[in-house]
CSV table of C-alpha atoms in Angstrom, one decimal:
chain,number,residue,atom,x,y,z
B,16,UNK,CA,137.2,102.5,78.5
B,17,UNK,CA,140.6,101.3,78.6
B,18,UNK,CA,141.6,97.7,77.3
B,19,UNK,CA,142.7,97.0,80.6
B,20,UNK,CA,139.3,98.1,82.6
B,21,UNK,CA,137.4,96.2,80.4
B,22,UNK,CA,139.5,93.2,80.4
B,23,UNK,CA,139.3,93.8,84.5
B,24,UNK,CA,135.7,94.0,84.1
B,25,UNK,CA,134.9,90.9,82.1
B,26,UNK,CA,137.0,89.3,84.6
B,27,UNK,CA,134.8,90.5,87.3
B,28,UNK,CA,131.6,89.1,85.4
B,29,UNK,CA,133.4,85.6,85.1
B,30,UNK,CA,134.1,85.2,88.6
B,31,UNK,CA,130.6,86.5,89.5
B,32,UNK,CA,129.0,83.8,87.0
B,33,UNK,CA,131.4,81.2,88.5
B,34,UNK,CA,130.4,82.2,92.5
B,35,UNK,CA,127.3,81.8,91.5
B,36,UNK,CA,127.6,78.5,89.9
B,37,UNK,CA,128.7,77.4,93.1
B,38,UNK,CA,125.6,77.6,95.3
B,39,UNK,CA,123.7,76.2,92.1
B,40,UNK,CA,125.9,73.3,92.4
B,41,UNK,CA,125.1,73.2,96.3
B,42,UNK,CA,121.6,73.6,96.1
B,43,UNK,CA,121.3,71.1,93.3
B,44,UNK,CA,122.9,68.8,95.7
B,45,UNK,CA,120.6,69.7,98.5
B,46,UNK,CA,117.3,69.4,96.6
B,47,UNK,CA,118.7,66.0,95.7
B,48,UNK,CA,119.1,65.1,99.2
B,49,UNK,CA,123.1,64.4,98.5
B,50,UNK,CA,123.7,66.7,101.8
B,51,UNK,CA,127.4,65.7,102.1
B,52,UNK,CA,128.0,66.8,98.8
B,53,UNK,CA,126.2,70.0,99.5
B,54,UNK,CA,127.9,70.7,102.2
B,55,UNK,CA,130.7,70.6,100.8
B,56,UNK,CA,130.0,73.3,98.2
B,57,UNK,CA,129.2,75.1,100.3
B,58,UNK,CA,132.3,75.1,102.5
B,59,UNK,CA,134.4,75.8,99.6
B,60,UNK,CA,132.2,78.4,98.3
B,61,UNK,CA,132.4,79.8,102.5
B,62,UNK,CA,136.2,79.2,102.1
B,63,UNK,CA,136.6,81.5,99.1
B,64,UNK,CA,134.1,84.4,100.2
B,65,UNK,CA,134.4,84.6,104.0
B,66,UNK,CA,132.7,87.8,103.7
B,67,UNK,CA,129.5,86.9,101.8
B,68,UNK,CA,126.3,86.0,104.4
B,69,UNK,CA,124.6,84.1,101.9
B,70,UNK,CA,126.9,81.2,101.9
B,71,UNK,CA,126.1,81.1,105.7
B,72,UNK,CA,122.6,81.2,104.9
B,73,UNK,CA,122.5,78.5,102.1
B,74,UNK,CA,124.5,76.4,104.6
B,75,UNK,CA,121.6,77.0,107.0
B,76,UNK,CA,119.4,75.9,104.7
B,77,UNK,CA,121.2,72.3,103.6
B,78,UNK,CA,121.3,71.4,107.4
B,79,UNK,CA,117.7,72.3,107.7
B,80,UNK,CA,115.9,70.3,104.8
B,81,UNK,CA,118.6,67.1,106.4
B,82,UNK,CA,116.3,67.5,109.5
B,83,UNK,CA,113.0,68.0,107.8
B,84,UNK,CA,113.9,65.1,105.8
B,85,UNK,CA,115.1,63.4,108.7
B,86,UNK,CA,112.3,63.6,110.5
B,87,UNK,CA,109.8,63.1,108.1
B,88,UNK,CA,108.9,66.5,107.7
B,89,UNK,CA,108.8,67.0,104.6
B,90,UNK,CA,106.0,64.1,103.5
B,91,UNK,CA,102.6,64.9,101.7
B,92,UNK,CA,100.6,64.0,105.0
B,93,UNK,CA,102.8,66.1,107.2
B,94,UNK,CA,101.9,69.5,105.1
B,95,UNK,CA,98.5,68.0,104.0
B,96,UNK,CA,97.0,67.8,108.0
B,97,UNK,CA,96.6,71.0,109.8
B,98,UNK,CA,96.1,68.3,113.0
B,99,UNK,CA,99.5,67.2,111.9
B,100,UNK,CA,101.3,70.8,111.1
B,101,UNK,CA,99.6,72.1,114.9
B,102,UNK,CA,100.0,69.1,116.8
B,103,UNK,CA,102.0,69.4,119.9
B,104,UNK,CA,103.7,65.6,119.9
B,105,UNK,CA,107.3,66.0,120.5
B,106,UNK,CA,110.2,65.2,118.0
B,107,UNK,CA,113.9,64.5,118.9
B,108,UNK,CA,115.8,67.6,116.9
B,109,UNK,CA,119.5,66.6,116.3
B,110,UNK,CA,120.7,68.9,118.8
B,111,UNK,CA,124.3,68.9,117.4
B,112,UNK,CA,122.9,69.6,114.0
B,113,UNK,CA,120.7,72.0,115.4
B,114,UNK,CA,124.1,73.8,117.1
B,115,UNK,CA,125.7,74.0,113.6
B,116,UNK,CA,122.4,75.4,112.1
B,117,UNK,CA,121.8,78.4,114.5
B,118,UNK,CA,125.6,78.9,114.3
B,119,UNK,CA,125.1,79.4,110.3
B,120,UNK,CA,122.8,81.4,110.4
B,121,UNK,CA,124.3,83.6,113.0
B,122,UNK,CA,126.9,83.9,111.1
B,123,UNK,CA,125.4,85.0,108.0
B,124,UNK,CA,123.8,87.2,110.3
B,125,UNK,CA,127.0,89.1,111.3
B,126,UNK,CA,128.2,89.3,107.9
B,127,UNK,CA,125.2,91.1,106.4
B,128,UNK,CA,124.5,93.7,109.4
B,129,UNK,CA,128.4,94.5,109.1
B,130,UNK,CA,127.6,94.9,105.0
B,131,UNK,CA,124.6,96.9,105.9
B,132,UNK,CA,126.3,99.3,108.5
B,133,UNK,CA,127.9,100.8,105.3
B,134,UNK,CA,125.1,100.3,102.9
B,135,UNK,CA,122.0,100.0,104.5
B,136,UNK,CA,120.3,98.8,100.6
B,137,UNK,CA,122.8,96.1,100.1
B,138,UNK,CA,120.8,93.6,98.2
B,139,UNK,CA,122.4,90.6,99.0
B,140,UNK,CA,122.4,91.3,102.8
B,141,UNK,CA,118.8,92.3,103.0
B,142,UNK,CA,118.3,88.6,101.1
B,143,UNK,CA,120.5,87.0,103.4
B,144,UNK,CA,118.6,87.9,106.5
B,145,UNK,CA,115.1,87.4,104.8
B,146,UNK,CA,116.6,83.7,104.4
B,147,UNK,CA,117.7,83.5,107.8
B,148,UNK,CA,115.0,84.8,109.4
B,149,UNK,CA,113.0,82.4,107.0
B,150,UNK,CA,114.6,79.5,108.5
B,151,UNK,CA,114.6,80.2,111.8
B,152,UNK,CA,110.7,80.5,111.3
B,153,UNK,CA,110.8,77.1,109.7
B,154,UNK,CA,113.0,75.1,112.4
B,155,UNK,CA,110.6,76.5,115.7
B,156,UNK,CA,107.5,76.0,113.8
B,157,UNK,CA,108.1,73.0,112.1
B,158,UNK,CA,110.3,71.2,114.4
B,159,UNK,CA,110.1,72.6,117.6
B,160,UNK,CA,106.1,73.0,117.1
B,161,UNK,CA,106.5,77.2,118.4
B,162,UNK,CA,103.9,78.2,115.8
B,163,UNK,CA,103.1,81.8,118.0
B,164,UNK,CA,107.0,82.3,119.1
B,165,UNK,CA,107.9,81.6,115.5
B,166,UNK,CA,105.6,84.6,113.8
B,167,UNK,CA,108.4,87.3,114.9
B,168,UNK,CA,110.5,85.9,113.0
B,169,UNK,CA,107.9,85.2,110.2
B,170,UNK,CA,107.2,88.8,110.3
B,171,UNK,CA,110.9,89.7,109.8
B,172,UNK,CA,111.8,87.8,107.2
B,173,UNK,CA,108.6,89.1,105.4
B,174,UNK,CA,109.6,92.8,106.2
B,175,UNK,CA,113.4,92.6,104.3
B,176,UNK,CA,111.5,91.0,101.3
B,177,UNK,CA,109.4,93.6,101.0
B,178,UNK,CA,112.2,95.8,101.4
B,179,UNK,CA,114.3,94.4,98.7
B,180,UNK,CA,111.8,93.9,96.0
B,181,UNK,CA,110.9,97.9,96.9
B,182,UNK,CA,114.5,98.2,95.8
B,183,UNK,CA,114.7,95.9,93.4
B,184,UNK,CA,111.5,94.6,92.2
B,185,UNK,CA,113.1,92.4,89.9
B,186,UNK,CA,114.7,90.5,92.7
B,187,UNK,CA,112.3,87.7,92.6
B,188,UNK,CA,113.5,85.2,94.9
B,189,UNK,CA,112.3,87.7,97.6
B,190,UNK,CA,108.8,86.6,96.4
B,191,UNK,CA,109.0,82.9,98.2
B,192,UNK,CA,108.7,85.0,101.5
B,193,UNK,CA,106.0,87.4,100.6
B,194,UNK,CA,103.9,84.6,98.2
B,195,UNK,CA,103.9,82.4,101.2
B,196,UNK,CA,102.8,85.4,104.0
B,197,UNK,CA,99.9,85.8,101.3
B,198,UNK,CA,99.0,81.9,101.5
B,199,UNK,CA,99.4,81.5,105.3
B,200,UNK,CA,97.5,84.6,105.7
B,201,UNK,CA,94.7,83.4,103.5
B,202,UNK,CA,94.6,80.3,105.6
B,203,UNK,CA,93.7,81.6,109.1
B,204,UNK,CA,90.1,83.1,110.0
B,205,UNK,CA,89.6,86.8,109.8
B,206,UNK,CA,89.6,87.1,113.1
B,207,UNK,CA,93.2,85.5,113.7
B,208,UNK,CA,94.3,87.9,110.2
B,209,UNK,CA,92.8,90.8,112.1
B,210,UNK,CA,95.8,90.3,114.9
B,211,UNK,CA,98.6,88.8,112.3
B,212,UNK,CA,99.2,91.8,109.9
B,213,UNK,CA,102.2,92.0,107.5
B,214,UNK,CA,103.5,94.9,105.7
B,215,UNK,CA,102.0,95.0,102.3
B,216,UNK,CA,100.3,91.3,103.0
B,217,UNK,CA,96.4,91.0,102.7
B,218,UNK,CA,96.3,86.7,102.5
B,219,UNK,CA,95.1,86.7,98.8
B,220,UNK,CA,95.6,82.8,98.0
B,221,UNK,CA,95.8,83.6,94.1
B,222,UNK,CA,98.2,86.1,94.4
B,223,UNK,CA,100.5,83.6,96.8
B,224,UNK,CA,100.0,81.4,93.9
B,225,UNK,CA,101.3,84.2,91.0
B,226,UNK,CA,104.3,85.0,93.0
B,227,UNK,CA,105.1,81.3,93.9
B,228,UNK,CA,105.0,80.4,90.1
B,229,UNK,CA,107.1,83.7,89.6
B,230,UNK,CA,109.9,82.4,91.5
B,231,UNK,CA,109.4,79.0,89.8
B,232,UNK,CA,110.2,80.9,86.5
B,233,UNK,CA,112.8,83.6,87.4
B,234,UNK,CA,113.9,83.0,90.5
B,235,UNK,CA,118.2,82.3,90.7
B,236,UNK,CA,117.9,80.4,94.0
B,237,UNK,CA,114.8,79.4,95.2
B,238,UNK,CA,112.4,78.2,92.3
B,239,UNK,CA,112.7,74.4,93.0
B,240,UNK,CA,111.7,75.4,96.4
B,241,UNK,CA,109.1,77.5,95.4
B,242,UNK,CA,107.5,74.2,93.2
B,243,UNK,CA,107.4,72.3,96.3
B,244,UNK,CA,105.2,74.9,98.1
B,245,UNK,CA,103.2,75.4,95.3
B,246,UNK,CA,102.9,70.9,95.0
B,247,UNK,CA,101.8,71.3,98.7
B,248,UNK,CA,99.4,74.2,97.9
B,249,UNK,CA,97.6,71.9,95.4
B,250,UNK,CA,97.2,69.1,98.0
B,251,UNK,CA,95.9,71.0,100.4
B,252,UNK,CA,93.4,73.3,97.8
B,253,UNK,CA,92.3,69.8,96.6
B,254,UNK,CA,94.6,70.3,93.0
B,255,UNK,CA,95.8,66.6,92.7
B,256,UNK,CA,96.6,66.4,88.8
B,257,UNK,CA,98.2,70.4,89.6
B,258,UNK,CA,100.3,68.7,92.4
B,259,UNK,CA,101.2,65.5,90.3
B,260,UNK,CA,102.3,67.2,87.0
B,261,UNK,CA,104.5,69.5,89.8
B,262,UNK,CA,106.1,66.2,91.4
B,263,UNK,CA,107.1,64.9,88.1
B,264,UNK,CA,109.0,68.4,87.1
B,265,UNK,CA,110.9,67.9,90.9
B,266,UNK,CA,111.6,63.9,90.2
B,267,UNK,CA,113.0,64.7,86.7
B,268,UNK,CA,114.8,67.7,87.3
B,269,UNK,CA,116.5,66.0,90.6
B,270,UNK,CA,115.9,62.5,90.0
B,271,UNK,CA,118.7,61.3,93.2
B,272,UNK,CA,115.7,62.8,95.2
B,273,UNK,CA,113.9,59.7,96.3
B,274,UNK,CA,111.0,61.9,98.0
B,275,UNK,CA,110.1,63.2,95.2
B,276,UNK,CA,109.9,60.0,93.7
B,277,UNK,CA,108.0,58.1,96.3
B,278,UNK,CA,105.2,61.2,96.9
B,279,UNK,CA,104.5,61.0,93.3
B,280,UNK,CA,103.7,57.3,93.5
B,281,UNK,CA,101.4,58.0,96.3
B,282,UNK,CA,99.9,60.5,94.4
B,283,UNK,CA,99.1,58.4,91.3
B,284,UNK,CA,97.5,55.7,93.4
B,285,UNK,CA,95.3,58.4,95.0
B,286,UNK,CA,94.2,59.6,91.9
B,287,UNK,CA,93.3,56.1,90.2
């Protein structure tokens, strides 16, 4: 190898480390709850790579934890309560937030059916469309309360994770999508799981759990988020002292958080 390929090379590697950096940086920001601040990562990082889908998609992502957040989604009792995940009572989305979100993730989208139209295995496109199809799950069924017209979408974000960690089984962000299908599916009765099937998906709670804590460990991207289903897997499997040691890795690690903080107070007075 010349001196001058491997000098393009490591220069190639720096900038990959420093891209990456980037949407650290942004979804540091967004786990804190800073959203401004995470947004505007993200439009820099959008700025510099027009052609990537996943800043689209992490984008996505800020605006919808802002709403959860917003609306107190994202609280213990909320996740805790199937009465509370299934009831119908109507909420009051941020319908200009909710334009900016679905424009995101359309976007991202775009960009990674255009990558895939010349490399149907692209990696990152396949993850950027399990995330958006993720989210789009998360906003009708969490938000919108369309449980049934949200499990399309469920399905199809499941489907590219399965396809990505066949290609890459190392790729284990892809893991929060299929550890998840394995611990909703392990939550309905058989006879609903007889209707609901996944690819490669047979609702085994302790394997939801393995491939949570995987991403916890190795994931790039998605490991904080992967804690906080696993702290809301303990509350609801009756786990408190599992769920408490979990919300005091989240309030150290993003201490600006003050959800984090105030669900771990709860918690403590629970347990006493």
């Amino acid at each position: 190898m010349s001196a001058y390929l491997a000098r393009i090379l490591i220069l190639l590697m720096i900038a990959a480390r420093v891209d990456a950096a980037t949407i650290e940086r942004a979804l540091n920001r967004m786990y804190n709850f800073d959203f401004g601040s995470a947004d505007r990562e993200m439009d820099a990082y959008v700025a510099e790579h027009p052609n990537d889908p996943l800043g689209p998609s992490f984008r996505a992502a800020s605006l919808l934890f802002r709403e959860l957040d917003r609306l107190s989604i994202l609280e213990s009792e909320f996740f805790a309560s199937n009465k509370r995940l299934t009831d119908k009572k109507e909420l009051k989305p941020d319908e200009k937030l909710k334009q900016r979100f679905m424009s995101a993730v359309e976007q991202s989208k775009m960009l990674a059916r255009t990558q895939l139209s010349s490399n149907a295995n692209d990696k990152n496109a396949l993850f950027a469309l399990c995330l958006d199809a993720g989210l789009i799950t998360d906003y009708m069924g969490l938000i919108e309360k369309r449980q049934l017209g949200s499990l399309s979408y469920a399905r199809e974000s499941h489907s590219y994770a399965v396809k990505l960690l066949k290609l890459d089984p190392g790729f284990v962000d892809a893991h929060l999508t299929t550890g998840l299908t394995e611990y909703l599916l392990g939550s309905v009765p058989f006879f609903v799981k007889w209707f609901v099937r996944f690819e490669d998906a047979e609702g085994n709670k302790a394997l939801a759990v393995e491939r949570l804590k995987s991403v916890v460990e190795r994931g790039r991207y998605l490991g904080p988020f992967a804690k906080i289903i696993l702290a809301t897997i303990d509350l609801r499997e009756k786990r408190p002292l599992q769920a408490e040691m979990r919300l005091a890795e989240l309030s150290r690690d993003f201490p600006e958080n003050p959800l984090f903080k105030k669900e771990l107070e709860k918690l403590k007075l629970k347990i006493k």
